[in-house]
mmCIF file with all atom_site columns, C-alpha atoms in Angstrom:
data_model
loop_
_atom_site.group_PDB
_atom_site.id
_atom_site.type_symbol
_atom_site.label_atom_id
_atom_site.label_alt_id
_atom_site.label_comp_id
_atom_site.label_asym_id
_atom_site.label_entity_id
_atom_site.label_seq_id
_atom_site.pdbx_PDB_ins_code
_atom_site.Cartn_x
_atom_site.Cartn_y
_atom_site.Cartn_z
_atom_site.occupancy
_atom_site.B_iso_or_equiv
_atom_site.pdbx_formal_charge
_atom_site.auth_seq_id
_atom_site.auth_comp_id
_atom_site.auth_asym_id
_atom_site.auth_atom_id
_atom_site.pdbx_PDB_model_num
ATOM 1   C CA . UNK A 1 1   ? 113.692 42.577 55.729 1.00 69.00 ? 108 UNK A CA 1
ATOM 2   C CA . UNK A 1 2   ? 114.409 38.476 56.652 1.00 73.00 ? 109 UNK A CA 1
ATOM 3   C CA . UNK A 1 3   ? 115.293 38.054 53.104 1.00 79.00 ? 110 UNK A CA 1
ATOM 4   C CA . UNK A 1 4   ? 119.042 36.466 53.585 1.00 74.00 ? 111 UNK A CA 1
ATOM 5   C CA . UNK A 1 5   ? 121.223 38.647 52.062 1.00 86.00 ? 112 UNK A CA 1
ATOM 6   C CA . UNK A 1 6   ? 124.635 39.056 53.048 1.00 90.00 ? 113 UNK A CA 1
ATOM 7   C CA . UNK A 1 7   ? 127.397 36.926 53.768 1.00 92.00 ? 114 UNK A CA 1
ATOM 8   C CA . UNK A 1 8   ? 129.221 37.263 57.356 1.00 92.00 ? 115 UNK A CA 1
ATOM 9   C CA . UNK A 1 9   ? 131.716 39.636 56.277 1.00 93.00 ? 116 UNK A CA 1
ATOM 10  C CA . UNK A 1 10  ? 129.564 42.375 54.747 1.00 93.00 ? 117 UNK A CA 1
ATOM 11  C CA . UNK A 1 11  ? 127.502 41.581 57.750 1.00 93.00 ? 118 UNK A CA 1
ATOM 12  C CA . UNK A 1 12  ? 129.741 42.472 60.619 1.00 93.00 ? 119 UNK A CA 1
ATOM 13  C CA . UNK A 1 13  ? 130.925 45.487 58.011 1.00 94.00 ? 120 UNK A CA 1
ATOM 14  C CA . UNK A 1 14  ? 127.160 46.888 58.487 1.00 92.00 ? 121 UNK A CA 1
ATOM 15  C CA . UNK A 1 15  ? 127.019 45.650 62.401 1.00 92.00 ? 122 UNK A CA 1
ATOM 16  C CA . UNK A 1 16  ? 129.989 47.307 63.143 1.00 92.00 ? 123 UNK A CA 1
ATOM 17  C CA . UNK A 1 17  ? 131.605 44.367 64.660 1.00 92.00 ? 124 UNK A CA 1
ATOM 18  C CA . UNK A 1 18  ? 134.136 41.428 64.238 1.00 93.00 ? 125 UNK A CA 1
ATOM 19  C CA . UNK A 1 19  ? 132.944 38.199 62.277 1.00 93.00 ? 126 UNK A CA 1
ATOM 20  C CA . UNK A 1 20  ? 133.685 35.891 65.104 1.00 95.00 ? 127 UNK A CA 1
ATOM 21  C CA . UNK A 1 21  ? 131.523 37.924 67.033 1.00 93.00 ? 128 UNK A CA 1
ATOM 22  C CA . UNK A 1 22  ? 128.819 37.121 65.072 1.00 93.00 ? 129 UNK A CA 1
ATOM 23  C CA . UNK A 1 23  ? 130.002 33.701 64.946 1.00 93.00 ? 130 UNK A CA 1
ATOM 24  C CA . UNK A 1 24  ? 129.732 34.024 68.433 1.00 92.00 ? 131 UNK A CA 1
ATOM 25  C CA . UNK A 1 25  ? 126.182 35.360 68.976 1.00 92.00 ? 132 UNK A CA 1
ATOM 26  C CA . UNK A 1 26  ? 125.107 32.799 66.349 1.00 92.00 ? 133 UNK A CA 1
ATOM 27  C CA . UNK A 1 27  ? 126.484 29.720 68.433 1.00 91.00 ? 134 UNK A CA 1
ATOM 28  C CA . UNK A 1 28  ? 124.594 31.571 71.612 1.00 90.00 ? 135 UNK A CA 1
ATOM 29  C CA . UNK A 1 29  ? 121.833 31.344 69.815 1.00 88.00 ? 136 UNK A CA 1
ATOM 30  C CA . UNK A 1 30  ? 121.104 35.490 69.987 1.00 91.00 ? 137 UNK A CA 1
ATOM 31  C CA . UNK A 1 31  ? 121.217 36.155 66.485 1.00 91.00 ? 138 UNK A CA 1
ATOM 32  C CA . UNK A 1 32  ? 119.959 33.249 64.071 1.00 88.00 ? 139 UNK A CA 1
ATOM 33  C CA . UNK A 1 33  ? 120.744 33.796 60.384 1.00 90.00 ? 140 UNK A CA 1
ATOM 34  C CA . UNK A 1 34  ? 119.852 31.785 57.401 1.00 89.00 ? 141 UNK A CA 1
ATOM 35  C CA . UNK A 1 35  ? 121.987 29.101 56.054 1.00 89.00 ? 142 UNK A CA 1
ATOM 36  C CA . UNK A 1 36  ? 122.734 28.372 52.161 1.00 88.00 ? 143 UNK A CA 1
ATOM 37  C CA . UNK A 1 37  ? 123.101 24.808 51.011 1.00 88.00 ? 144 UNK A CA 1
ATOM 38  C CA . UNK A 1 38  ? 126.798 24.599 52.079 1.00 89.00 ? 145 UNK A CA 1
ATOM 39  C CA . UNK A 1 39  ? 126.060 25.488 55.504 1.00 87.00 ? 146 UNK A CA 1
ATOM 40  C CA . UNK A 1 40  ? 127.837 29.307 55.351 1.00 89.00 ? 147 UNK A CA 1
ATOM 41  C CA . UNK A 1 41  ? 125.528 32.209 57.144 1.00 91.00 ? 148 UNK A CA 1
ATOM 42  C CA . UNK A 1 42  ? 123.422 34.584 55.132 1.00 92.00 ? 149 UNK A CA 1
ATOM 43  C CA . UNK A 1 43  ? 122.334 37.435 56.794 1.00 92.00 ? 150 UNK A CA 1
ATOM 44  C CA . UNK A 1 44  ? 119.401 39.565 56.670 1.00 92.00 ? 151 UNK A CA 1
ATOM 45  C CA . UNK A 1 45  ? 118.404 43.285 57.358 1.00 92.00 ? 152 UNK A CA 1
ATOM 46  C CA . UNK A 1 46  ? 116.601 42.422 60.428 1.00 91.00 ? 153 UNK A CA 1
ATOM 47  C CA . UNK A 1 47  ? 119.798 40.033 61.645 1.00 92.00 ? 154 UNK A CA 1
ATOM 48  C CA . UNK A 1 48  ? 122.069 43.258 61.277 1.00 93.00 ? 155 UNK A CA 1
ATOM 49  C CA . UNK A 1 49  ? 119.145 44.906 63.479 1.00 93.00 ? 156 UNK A CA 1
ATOM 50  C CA . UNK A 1 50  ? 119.516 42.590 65.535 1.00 93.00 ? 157 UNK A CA 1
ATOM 51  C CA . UNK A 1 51  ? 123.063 42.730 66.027 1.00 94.00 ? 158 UNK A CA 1
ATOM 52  C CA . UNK A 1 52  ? 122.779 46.373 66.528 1.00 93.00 ? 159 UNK A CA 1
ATOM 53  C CA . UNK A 1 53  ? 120.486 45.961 69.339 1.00 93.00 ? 160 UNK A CA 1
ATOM 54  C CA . UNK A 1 54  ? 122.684 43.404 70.951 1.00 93.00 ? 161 UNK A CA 1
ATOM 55  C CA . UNK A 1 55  ? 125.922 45.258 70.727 1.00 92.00 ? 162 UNK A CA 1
ATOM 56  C CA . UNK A 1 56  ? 123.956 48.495 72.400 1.00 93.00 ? 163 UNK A CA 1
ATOM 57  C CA . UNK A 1 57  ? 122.642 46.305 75.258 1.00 93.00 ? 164 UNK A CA 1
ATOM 58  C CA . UNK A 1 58  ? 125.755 45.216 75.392 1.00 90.00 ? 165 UNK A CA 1
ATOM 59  C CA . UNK A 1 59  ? 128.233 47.705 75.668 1.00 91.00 ? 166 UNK A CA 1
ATOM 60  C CA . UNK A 1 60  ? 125.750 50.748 76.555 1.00 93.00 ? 167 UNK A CA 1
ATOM 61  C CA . UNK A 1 61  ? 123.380 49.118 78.691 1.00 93.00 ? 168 UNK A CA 1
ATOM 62  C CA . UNK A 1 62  ? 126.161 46.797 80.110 1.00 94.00 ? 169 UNK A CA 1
ATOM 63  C CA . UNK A 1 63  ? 123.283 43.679 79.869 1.00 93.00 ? 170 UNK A CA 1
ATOM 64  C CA . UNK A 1 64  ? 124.925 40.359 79.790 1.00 93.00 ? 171 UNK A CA 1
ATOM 65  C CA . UNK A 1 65  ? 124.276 37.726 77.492 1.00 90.00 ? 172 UNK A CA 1
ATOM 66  C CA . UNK A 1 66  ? 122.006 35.510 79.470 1.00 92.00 ? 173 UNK A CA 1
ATOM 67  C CA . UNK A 1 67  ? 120.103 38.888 79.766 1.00 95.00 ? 174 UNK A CA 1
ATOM 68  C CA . UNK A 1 68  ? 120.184 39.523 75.833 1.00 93.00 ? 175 UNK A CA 1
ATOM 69  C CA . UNK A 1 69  ? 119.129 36.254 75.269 1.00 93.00 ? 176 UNK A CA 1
ATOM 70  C CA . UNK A 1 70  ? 115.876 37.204 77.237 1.00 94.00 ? 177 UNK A CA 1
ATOM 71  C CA . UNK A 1 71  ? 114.992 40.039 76.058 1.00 94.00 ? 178 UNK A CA 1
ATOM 72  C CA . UNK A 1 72  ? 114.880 39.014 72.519 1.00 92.00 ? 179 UNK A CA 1
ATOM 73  C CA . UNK A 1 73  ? 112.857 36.212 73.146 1.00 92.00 ? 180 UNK A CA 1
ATOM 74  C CA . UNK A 1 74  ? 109.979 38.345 74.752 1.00 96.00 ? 181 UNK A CA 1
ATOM 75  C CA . UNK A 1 75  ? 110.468 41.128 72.259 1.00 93.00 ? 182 UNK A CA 1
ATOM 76  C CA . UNK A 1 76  ? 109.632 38.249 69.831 1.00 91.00 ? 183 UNK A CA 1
ATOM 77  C CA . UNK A 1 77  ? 106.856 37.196 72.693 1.00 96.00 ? 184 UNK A CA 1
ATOM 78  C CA . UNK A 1 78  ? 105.206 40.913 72.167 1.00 97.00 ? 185 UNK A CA 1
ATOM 79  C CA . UNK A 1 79  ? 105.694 41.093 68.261 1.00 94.00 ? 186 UNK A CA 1
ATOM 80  C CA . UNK A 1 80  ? 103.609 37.756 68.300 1.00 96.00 ? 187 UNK A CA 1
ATOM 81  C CA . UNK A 1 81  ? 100.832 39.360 70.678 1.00 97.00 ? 188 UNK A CA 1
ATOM 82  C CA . UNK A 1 82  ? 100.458 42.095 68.860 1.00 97.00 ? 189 UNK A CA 1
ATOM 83  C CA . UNK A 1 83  ? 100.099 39.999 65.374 1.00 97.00 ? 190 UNK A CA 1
ATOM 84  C CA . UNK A 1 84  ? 97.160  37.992 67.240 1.00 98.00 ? 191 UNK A CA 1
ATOM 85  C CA . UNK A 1 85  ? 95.847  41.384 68.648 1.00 98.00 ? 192 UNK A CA 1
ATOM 86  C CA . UNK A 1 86  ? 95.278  42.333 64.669 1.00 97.00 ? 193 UNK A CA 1
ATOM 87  C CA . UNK A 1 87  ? 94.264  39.274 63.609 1.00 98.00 ? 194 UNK A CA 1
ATOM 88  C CA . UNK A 1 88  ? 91.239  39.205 66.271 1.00 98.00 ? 195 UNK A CA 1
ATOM 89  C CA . UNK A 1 89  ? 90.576  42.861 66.304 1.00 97.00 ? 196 UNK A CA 1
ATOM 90  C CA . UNK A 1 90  ? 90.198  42.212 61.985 1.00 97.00 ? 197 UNK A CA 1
ATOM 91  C CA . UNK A 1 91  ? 88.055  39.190 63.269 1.00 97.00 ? 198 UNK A CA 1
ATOM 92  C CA . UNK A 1 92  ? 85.543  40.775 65.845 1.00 97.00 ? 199 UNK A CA 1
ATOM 93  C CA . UNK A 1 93  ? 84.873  44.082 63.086 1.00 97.00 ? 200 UNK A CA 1
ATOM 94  C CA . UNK A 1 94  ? 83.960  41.015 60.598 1.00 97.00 ? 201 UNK A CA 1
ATOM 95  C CA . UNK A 1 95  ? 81.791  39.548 63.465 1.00 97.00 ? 202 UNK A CA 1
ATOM 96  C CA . UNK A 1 96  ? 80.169  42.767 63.907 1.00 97.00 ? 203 UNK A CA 1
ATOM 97  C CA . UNK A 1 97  ? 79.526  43.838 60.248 1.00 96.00 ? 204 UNK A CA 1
ATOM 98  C CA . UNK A 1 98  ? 77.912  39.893 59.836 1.00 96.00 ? 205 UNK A CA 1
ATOM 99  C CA . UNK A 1 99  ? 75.772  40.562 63.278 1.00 96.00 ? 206 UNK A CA 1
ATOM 100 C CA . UNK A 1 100 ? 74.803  43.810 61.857 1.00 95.00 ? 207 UNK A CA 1
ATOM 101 C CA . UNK A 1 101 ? 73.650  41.830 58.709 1.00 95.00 ? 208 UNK A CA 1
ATOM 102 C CA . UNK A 1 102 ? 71.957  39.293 60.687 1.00 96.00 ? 209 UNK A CA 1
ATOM 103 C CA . UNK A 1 103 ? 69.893  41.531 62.553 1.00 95.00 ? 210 UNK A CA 1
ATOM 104 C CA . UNK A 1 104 ? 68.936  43.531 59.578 1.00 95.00 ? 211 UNK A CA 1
ATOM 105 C CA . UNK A 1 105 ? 67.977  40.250 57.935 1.00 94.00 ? 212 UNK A CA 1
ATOM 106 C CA . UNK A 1 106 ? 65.632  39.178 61.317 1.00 94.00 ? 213 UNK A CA 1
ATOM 107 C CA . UNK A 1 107 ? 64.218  43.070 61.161 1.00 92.00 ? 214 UNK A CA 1
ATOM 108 C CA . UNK A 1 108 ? 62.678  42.741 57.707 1.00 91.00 ? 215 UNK A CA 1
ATOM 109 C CA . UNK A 1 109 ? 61.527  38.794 57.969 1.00 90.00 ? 216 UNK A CA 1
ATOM 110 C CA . UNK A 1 110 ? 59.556  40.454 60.738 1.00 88.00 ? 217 UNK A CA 1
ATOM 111 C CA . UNK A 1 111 ? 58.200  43.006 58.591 1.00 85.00 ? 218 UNK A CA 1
ATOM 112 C CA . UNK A 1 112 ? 57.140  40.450 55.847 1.00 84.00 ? 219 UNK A CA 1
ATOM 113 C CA . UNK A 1 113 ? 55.846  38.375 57.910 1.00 82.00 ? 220 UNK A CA 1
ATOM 114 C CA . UNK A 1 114 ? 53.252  40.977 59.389 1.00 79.00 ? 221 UNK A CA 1
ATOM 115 C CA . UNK A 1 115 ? 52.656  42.422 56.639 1.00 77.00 ? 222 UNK A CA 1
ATOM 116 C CA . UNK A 1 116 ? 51.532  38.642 55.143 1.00 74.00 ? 223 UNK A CA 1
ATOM 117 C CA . UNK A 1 117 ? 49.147  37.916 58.078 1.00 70.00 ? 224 UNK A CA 1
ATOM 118 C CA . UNK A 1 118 ? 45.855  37.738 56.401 1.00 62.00 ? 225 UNK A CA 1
ATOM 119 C CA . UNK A 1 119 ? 43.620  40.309 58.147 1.00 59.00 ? 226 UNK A CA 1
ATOM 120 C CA . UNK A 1 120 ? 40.702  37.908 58.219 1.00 58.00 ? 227 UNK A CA 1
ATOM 121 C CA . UNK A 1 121 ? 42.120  34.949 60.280 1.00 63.00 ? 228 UNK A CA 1
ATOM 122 C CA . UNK A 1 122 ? 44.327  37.606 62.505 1.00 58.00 ? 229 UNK A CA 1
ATOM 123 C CA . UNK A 1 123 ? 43.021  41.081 62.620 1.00 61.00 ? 230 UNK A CA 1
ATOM 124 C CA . UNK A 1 124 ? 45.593  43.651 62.857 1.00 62.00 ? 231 UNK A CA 1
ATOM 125 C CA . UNK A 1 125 ? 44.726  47.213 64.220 1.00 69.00 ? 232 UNK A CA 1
ATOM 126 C CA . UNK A 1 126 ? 46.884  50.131 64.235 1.00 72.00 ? 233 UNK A CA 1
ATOM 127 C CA . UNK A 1 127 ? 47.364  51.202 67.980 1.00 74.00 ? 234 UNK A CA 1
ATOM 128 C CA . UNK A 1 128 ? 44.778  54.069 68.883 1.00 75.00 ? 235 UNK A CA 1
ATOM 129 C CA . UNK A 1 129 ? 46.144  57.416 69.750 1.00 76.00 ? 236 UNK A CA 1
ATOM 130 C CA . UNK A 1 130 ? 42.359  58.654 70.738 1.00 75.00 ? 237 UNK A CA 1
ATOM 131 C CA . UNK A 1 131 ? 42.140  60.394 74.182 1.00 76.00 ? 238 UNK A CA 1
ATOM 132 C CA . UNK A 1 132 ? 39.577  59.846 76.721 1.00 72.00 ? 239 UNK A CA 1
ATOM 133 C CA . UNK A 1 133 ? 38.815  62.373 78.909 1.00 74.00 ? 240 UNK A CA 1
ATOM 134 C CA . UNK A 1 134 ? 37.523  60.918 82.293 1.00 75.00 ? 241 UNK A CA 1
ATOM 135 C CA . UNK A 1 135 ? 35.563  63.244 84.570 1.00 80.00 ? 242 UNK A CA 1
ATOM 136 C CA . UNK A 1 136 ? 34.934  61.849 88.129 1.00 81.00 ? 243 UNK A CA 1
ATOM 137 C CA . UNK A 1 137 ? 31.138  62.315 88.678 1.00 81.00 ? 244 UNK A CA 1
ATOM 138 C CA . UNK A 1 138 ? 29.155  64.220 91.340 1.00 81.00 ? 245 UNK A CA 1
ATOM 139 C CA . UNK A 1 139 ? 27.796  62.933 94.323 1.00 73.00 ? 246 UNK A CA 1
#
């Protein structure tokens, strides 16, 4: 998809528009596309998007420039936020799988180690489940 691809021509072909409009947009600062060596523009999939979405907001939506210009950047603003919302939604299920871990871990060091008390310097008892009946008695 950002792959640079096509050259401006082929580009406003796909885009449906005139190459000095893109020339245009590009010198705005709306639609960025890559550069070779030489300095000519090389446009991608997601550019031609892009253009797309300008010329509707454009012409359809009847959004000017200044406006454009705005909501691209916090379309890019919400892309971004929702790459850091997977990144730390990946990073609290590792969290819980290694607290999981953990407190299996603690869980059976707690077993061994009651099960290595020696009986003679610290008695252990199984709790009682005998039941005493108490009867109040007679005056």
């Amino acid at each position: 998809m950002d792959a640079p691809l096509f050259v401006i021509s082929v580009a406003a072909q796909l885009a449906g528009m005139h190459a000095q409009t893109l020339r245009s947009y590009d010198r705005e600062g709306l639609v960025s596309p890559g550069r070779t060596a030489g300095g000519g523009r090389r446009y991608s999939h997601r550019d031609i998007e892009l253009l797309r979405e300008v010329q509707r907001l454009s012409q359809d939506e009847g959004v000017n420039r200044a406006g454009i210009r705005r909501i691209i950047e916090l379309e890019s603003q919400v892309d971004a936020l929702r790459s850091r919302i997977a990144e730390l939604t990946e990073q609290v299920a590792e969290l819980q799988d290694d607290l999981l871990g953990a407190r299996m871990d603690a869980a059976n060091a707690a077993a061994n180690a009651i099960a290595g008390l020696r009986r003679d310097v610290v008695p252990w008892q199984q709790p009682g489940t005998a039941i005493v009946a108490w009867r109040r008695p007679r005056r």
